[in-house]
mmCIF file of C-alpha atoms and ligand atoms in Angstrom:
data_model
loop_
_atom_site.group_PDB
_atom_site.id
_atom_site.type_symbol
_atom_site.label_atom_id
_atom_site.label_comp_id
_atom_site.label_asym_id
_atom_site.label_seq_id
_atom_site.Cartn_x
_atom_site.Cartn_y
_atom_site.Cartn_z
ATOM 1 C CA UNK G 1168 -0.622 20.421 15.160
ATOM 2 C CA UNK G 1169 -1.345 17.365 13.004
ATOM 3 C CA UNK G 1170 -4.778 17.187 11.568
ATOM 4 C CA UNK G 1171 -4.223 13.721 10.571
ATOM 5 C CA UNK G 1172 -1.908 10.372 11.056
ATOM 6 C CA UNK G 1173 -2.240 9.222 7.944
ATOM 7 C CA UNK G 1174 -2.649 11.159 4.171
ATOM 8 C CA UNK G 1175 -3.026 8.067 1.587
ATOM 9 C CA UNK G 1176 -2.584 9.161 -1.887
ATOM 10 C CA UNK G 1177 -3.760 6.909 -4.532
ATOM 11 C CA UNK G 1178 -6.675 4.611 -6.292
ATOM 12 C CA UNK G 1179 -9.716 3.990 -5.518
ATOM 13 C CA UNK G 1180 -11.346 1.452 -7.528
ATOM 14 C CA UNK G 1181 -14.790 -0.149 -8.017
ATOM 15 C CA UNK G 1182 -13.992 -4.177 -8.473
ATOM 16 C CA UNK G 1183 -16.581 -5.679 -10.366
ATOM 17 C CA UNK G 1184 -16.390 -9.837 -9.013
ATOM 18 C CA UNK G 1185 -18.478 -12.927 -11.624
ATOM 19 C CA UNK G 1186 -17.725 -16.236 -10.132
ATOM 20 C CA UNK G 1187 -17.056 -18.365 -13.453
ATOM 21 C CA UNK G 1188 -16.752 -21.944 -14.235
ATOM 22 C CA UNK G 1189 -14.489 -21.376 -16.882
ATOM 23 C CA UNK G 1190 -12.631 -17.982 -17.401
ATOM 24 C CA UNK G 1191 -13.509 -17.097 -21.088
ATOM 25 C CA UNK G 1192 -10.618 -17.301 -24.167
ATOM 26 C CA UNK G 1193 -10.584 -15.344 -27.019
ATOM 27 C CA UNK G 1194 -14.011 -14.525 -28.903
ATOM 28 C CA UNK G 1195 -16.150 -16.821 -26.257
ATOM 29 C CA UNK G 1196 -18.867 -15.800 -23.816
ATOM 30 C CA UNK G 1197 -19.347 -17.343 -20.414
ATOM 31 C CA UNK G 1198 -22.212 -17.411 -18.581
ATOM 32 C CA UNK G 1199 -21.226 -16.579 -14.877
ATOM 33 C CA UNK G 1200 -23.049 -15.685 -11.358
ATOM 34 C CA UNK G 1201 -24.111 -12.563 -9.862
ATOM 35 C CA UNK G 1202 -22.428 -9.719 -10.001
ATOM 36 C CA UNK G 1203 -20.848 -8.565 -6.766
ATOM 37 C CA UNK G 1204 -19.489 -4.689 -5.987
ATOM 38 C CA UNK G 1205 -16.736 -4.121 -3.812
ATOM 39 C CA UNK G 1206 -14.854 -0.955 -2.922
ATOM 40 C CA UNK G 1207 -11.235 -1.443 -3.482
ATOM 41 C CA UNK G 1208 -8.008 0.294 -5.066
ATOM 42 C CA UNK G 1209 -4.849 0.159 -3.012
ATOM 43 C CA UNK G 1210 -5.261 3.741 -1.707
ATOM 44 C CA UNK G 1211 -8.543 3.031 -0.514
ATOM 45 C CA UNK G 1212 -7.807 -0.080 0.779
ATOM 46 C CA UNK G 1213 -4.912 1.159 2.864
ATOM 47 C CA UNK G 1214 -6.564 4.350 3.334
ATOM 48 C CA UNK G 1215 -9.749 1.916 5.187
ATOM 49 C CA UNK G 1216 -7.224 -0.130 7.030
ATOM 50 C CA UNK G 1217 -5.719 2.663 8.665
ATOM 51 C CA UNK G 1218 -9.207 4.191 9.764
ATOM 52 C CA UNK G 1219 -10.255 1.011 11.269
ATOM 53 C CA UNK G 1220 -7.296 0.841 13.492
ATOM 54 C CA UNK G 1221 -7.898 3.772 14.770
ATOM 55 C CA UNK G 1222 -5.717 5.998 12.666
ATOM 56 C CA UNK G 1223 -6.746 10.016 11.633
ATOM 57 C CA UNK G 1224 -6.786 9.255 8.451
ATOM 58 C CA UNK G 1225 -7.113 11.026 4.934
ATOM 59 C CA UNK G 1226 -7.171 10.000 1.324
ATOM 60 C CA UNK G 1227 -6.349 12.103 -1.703
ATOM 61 C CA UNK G 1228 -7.687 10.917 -4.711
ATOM 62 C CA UNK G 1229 -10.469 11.177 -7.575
ATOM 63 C CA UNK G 1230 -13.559 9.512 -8.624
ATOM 64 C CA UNK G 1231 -15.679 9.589 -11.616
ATOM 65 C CA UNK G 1232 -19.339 11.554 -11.026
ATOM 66 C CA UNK G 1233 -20.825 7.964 -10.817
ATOM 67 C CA UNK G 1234 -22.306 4.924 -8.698
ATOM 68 C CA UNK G 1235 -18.962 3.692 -8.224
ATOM 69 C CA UNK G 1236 -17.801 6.807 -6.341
ATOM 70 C CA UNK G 1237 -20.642 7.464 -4.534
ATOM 71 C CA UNK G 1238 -19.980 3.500 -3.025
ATOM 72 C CA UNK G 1239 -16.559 4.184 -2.885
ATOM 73 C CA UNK G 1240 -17.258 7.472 -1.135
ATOM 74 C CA UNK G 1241 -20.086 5.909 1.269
ATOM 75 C CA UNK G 1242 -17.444 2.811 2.372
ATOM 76 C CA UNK G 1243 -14.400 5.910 2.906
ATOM 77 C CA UNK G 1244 -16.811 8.018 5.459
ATOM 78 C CA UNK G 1245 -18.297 4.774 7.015
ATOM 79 C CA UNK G 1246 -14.574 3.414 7.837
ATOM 80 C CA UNK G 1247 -13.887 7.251 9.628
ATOM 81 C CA UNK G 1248 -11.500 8.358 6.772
ATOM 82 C CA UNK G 1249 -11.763 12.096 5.969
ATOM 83 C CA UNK G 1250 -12.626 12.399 2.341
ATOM 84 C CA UNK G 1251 -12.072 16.149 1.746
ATOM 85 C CA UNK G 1252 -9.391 15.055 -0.612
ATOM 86 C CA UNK G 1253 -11.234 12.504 -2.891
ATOM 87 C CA UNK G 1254 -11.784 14.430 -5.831
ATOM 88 C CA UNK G 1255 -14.885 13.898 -8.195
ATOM 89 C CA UNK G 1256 -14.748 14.133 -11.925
ATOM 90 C CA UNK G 1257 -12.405 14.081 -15.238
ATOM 91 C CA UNK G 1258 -13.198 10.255 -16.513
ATOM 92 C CA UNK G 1259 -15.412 7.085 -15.018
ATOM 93 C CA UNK G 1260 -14.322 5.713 -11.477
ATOM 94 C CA UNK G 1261 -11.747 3.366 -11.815
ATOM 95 C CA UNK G 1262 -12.335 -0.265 -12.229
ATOM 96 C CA UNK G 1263 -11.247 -3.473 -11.946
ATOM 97 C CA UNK G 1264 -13.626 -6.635 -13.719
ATOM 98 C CA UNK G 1265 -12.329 -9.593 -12.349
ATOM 99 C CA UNK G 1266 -13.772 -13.216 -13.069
ATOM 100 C CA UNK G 1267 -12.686 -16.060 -10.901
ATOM 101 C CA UNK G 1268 -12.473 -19.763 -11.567
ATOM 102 C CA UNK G 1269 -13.526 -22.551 -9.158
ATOM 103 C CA UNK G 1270 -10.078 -23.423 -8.511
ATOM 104 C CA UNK G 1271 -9.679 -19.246 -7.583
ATOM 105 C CA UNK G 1272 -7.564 -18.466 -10.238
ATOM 106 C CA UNK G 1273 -8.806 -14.776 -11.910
ATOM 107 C CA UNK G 1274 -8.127 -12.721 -14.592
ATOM 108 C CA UNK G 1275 -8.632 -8.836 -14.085
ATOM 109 C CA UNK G 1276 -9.490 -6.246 -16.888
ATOM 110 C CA UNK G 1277 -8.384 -2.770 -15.273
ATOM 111 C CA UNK G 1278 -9.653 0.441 -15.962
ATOM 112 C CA UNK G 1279 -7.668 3.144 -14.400
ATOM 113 C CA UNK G 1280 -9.984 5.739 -15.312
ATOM 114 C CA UNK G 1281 -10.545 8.573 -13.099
ATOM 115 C CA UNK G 1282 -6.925 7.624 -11.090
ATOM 116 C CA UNK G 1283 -5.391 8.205 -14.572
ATOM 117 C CA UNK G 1284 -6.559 11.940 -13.972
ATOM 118 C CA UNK G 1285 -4.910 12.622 -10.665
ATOM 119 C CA UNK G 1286 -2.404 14.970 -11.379
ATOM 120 C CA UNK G 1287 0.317 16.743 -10.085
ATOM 121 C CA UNK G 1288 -1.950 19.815 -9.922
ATOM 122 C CA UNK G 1289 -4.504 17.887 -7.565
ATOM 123 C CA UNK G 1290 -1.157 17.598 -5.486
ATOM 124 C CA UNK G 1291 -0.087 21.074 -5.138
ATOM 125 C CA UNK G 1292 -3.875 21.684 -4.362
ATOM 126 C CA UNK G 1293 -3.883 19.688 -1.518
ATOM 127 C CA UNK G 1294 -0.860 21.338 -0.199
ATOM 128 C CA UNK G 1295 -2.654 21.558 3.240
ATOM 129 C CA UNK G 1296 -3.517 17.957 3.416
ATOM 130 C CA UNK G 1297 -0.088 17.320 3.325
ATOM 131 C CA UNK G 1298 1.475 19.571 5.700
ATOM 132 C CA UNK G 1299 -1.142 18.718 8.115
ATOM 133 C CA UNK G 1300 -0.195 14.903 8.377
ATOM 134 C CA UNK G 1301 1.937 13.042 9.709
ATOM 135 C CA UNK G 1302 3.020 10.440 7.690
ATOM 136 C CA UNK G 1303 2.418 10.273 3.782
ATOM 137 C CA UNK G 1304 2.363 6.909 1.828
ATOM 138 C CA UNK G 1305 1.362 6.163 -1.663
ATOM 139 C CA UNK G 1306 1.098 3.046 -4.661
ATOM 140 C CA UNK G 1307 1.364 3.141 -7.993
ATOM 141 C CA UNK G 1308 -1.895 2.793 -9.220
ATOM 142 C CA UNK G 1309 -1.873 6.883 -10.037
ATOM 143 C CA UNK G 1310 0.621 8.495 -12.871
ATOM 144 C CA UNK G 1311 4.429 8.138 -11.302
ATOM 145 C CA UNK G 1312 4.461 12.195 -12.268
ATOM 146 C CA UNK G 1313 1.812 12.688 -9.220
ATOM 147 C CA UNK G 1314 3.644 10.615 -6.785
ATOM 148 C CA UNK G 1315 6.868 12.557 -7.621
ATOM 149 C CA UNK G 1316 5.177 15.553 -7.069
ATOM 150 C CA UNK G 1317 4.006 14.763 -3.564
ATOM 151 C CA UNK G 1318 7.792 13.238 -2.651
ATOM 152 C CA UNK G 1319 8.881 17.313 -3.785
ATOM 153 C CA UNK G 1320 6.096 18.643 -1.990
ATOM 154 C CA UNK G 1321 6.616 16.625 1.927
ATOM 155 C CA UNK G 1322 7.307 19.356 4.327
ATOM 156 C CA UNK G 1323 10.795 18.972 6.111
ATOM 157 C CA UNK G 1324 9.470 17.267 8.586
ATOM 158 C CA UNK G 1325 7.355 14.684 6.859
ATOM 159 C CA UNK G 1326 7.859 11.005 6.333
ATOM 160 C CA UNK G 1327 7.058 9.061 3.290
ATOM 161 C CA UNK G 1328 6.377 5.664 2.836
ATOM 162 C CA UNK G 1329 6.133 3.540 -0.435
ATOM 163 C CA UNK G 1330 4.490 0.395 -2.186
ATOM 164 C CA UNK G 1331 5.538 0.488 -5.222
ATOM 165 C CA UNK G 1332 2.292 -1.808 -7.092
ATOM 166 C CA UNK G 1333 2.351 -2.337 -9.759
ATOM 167 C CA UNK G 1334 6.194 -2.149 -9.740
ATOM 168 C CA UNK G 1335 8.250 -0.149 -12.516
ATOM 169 C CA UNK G 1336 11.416 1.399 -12.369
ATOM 170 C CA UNK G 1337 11.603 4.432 -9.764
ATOM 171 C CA UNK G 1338 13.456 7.688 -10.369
ATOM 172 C CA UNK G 1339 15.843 8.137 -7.744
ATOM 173 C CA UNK G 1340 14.006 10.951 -6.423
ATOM 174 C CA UNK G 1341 11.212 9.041 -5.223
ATOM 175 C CA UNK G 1342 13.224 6.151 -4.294
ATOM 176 C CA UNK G 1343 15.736 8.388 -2.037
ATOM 177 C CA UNK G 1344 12.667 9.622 -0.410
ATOM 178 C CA UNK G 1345 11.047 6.303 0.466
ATOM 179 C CA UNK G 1346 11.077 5.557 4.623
ATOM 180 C CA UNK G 1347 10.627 2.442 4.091
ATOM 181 C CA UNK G 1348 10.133 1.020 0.401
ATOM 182 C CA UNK G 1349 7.673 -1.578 1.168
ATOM 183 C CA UNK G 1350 8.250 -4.353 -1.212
ATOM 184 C CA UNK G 1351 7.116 -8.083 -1.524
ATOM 185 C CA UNK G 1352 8.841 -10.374 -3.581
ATOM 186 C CA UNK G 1353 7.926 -9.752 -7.042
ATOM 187 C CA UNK G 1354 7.767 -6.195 -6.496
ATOM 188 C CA UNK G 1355 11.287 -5.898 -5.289
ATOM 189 C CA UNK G 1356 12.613 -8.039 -8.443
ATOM 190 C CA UNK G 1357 11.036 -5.236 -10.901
ATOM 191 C CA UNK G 1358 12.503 -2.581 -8.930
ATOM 192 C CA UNK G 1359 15.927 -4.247 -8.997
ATOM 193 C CA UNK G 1360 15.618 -4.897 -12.601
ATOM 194 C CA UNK G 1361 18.393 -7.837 -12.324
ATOM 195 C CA UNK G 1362 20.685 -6.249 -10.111
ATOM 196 C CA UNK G 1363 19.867 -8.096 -6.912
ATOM 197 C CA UNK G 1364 23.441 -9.242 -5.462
ATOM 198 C CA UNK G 1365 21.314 -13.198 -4.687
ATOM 199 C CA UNK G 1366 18.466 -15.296 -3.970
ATOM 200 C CA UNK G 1367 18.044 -14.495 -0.831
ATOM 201 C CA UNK G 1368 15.461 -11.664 0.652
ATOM 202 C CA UNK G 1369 17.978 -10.085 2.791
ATOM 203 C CA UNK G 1370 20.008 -9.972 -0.201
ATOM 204 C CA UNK G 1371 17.236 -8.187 -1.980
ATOM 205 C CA UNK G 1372 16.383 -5.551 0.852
ATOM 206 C CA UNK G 1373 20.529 -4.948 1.142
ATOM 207 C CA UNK G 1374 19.747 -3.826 -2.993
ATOM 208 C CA UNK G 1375 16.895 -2.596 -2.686
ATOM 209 C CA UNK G 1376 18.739 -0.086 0.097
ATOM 210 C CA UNK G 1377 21.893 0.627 -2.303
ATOM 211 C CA UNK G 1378 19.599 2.338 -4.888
ATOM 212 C CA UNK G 1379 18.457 4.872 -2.289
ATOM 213 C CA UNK G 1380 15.550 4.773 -0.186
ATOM 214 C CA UNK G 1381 16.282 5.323 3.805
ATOM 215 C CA UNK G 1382 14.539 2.311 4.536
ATOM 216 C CA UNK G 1383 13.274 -1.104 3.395
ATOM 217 C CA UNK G 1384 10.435 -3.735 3.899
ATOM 218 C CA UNK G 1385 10.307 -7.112 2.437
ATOM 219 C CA UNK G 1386 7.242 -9.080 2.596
ATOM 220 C CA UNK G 1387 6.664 -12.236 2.579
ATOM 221 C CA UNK G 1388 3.247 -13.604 2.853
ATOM 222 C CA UNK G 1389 2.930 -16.250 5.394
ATOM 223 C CA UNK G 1390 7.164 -16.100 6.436
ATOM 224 C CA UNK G 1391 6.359 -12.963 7.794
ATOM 225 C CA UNK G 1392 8.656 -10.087 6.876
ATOM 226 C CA UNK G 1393 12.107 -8.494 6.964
ATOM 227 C CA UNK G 1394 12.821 -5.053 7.431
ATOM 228 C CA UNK G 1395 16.329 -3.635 6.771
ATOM 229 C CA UNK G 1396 17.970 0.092 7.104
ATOM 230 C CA UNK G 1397 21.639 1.868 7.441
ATOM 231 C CA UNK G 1398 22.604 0.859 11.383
ATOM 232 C CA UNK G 1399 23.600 3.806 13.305
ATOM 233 C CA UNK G 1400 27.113 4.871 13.770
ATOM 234 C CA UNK G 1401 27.982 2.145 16.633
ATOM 235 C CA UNK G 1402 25.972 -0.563 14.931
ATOM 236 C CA UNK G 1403 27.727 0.229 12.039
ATOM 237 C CA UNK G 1404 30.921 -1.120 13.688
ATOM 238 C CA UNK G 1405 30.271 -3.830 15.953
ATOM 239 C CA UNK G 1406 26.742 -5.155 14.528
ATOM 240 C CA UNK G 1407 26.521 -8.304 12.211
ATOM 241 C CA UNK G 1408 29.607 -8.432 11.592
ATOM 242 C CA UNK G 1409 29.925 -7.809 7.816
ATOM 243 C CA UNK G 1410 31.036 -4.172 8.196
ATOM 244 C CA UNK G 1411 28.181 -2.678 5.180
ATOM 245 C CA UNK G 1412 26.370 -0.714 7.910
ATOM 246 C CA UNK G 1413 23.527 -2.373 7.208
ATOM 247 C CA UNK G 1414 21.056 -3.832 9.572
ATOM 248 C CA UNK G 1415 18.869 -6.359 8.456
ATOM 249 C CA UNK G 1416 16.057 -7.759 11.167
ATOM 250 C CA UNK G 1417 13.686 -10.755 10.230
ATOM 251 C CA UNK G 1418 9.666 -9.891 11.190
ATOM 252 C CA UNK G 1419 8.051 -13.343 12.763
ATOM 253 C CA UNK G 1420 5.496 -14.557 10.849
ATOM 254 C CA UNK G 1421 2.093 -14.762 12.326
ATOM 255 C CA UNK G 1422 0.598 -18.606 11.939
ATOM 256 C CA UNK G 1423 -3.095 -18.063 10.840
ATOM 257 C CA UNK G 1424 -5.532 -20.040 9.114
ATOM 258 C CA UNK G 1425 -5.504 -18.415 5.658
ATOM 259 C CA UNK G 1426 -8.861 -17.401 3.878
ATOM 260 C CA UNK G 1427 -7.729 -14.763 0.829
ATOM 261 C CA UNK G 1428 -5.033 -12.950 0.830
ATOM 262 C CA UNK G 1429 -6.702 -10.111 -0.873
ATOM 263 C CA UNK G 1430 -5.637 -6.966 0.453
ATOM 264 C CA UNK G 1431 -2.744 -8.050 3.004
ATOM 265 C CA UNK G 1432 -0.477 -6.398 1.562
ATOM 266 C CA UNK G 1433 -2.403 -2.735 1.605
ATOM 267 C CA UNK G 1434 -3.521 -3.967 5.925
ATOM 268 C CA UNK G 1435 0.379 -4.027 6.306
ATOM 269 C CA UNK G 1436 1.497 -0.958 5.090
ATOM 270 C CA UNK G 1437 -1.356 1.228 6.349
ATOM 271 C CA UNK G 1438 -0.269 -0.218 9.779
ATOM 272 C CA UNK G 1439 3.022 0.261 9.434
ATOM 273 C CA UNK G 1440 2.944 3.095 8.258
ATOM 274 C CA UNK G 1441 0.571 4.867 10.765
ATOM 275 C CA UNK G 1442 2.940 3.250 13.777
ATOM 276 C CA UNK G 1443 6.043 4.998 12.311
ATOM 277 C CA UNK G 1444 4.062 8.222 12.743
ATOM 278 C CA UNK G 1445 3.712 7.605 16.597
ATOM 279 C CA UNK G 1446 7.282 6.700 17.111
ATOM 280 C CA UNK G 1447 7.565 3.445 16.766
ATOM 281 C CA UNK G 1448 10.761 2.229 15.445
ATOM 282 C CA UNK G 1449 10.565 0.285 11.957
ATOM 283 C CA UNK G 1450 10.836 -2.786 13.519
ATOM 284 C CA UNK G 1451 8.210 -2.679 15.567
ATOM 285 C CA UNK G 1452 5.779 -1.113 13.206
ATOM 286 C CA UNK G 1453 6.557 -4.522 10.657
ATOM 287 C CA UNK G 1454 5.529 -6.555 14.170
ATOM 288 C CA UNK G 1455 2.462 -4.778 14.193
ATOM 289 C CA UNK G 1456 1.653 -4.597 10.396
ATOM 290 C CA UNK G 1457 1.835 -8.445 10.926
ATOM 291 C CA UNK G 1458 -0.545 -9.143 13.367
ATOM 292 C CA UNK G 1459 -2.944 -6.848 10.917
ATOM 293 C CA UNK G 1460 -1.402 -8.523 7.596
ATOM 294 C CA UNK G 1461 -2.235 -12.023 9.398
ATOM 295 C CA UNK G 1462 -6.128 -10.880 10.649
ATOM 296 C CA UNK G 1463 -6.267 -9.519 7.076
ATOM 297 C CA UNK G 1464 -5.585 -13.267 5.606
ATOM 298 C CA UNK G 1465 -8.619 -14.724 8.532
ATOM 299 C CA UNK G 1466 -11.328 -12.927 6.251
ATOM 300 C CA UNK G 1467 -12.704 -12.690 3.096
ATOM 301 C CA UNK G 1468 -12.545 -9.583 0.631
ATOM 302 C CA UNK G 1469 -10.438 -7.032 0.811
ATOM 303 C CA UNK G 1470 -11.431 -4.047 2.582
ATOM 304 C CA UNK G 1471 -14.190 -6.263 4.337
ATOM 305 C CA UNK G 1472 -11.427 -8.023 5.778
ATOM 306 C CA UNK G 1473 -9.695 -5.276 7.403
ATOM 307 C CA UNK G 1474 -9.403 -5.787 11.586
ATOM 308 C CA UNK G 1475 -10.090 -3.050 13.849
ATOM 309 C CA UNK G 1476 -7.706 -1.920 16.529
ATOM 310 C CA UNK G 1477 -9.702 -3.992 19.480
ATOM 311 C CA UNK G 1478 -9.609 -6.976 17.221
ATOM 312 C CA UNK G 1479 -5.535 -6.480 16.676
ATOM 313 C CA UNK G 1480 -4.582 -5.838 20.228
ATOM 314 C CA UNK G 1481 -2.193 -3.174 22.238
ATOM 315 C CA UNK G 1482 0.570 -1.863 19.250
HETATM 316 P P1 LIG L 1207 1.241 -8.616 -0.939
HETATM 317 O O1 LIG L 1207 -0.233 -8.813 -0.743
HETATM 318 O O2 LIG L 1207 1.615 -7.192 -1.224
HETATM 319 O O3 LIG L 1207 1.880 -9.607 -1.863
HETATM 320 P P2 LIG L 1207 2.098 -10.245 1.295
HETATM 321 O O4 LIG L 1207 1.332 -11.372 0.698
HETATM 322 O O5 LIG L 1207 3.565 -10.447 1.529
HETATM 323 O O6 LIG L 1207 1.891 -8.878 0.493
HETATM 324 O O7 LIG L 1207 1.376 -9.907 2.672
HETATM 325 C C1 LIG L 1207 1.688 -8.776 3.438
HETATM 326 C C2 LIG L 1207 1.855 -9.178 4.884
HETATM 327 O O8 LIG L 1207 0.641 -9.752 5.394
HETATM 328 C C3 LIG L 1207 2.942 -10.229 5.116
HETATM 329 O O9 LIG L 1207 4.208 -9.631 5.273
HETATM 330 C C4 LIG L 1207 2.450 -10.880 6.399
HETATM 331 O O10 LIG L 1207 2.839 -10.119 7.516
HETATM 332 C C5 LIG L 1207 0.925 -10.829 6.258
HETATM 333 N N1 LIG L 1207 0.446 -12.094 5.645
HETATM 334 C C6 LIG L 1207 0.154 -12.325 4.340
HETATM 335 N N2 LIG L 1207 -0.222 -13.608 4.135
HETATM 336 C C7 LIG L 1207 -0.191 -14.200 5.344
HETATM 337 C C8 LIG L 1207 -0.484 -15.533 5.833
HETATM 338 N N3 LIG L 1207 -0.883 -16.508 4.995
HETATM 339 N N4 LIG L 1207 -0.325 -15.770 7.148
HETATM 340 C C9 LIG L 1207 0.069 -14.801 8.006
HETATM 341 N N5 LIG L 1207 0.367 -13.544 7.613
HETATM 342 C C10 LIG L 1207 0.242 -13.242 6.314
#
């Protein structure tokens, strides 16, 4: 009755990579290597990740009539995701020009460009899409008005998931609809806007929880992550102790040579997402969405890097 595991809404971006020796200041030019091409765009990215593990997966989105959408197009249908819903036309494909120092520091121009153009309308129109899958999960990198739109438009039964990047302030629509909120560090201080109750990231995620959502994910690069939601009714009572009927569980980290972190972040919530759609609890969807987040870190690139199910292991 499902058509699909996974329906990603959200960018898709060309990034447009020059190695540089220096990254250029105001009024100078650099002279830098080749250009390189990649597919990228957090919706694609996670959209990608989810295909290669194995996951039915969809993407609605939009794309300029251009070279960069036909590559971003070509690298969606290669990875298995269904592409029905990546719409063409309105403004240039997104992009992101990124130059990168020797020492790998960058600096990124971004051009939102067609994702600017994906509007609640393109929602409504893909009414289908979304009754037909499973799980829904979005970013930011699309006007907040769209994602609102698809949080009114889940069918009863549907669950939505969250990465709020690059953070801003949520209505509490979107936030009480978020199962989880899938947060890293900097993310989750924009979204609390000061009003974390300490330092600590299960202090954040118990926040993060009071202004809504049903669920929440903390990452934290190579620690791993936490996940944290309201304990059921016995939990509630005899649980940790503190008596907020909240239940907060730290994710092992997985130790792995790091390459580039480029992209974890999108591996990890594709994953964890698509588990939550086959039952598994929260907790062990995060264990899994480590394992990819870690395999993620092994490789170069960002959608490049992305493991396959085989290469990940039994969920
Ligand atoms: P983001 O890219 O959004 O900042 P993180 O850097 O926290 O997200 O990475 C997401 C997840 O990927 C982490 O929670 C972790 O599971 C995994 N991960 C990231 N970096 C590493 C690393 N160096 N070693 C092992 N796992 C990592």
């Amino acid at each position: 009755m499902y058509d699909y595991d996974l329906l990603v809404v959200g960018s898709a971006n060309a990034d447009l990579v020059i190695d540089v020796e220096r990254r250029p200041g105001a009024g100078e030019t650099v002279l830098g290597g080749d250009l390189a091409v990649h597919p990228g765009g957090k919706g694609a990215n996670q959209a990608v990740a989810a295909a290669r593990l194995g996951a039915r997966t969809a993407l609605l989105a939009r794309v300029g009539d251009d070279g960069h959408g036909r590559l971003l197009l070509d690298s969606l249908r290669t990875a298995g995701v269904a592409t029905a819903g990546v719409l063409t036309g309105g403004a240039p494909t997104g992009v992101a020009l990124i130059t990168v120092d020797p020492s790998g520091d960058n600096s990124i121009v971004v051009s939102p460009g067609a994702n600017g153009r994906l509007t609640p309308g393109d929602v409504r129109d893909a009414d289908r899409l979304l009754r037909t899958s499973r799980v829904v999960s979005a970013q930011l990198e699309i006007p907040l008005e769209t994602v609102v739109e698809v949080v009114r438009r889940l069918p009863e039964d549907g669950r939505f998931v969250l990465n709020p990047s690059p953070p801003r302030p949520l209505p509490r629509e979107v936030l009480a609809a978020c199962d989880p909120l899938i947060v890293n560090e900097h993310e989750a201080k924009v979204i609390l806007g000061g009003a974390a109750a300490g330092d600590a990231p299960e202090d954040w995620a118990r926040s993060l929880l009071a202004e809504g959502p049903r669920s929440v994910v903390v990452t934290l690069g190579a620690e791993g992550a936490l996940v944290a939601s309201a304990a059921d009714a016995d939990e509630a009572r005899d649980g940790d102790g503190d008596g907020d009927g909240v239940e907060v569980a730290r994710v092992a980290p997985v130790r792995v040579d790091a390459v580039d972190t480029t992209g974890a972040g999108d591996a990890f919530t594709a994953a964890l997402a698509w588990r939550l759609g086959t039952g598994a609890t929260l907790a062990e969807a995060a264990g899994y969405a480590a394992r990819v987040g870690a395999a993620a870190v092994t490789r170069r690139g960002a959608q490049e890097s992305f493991p396959t199910g085989a290469e990940v292991g039994a969920p």
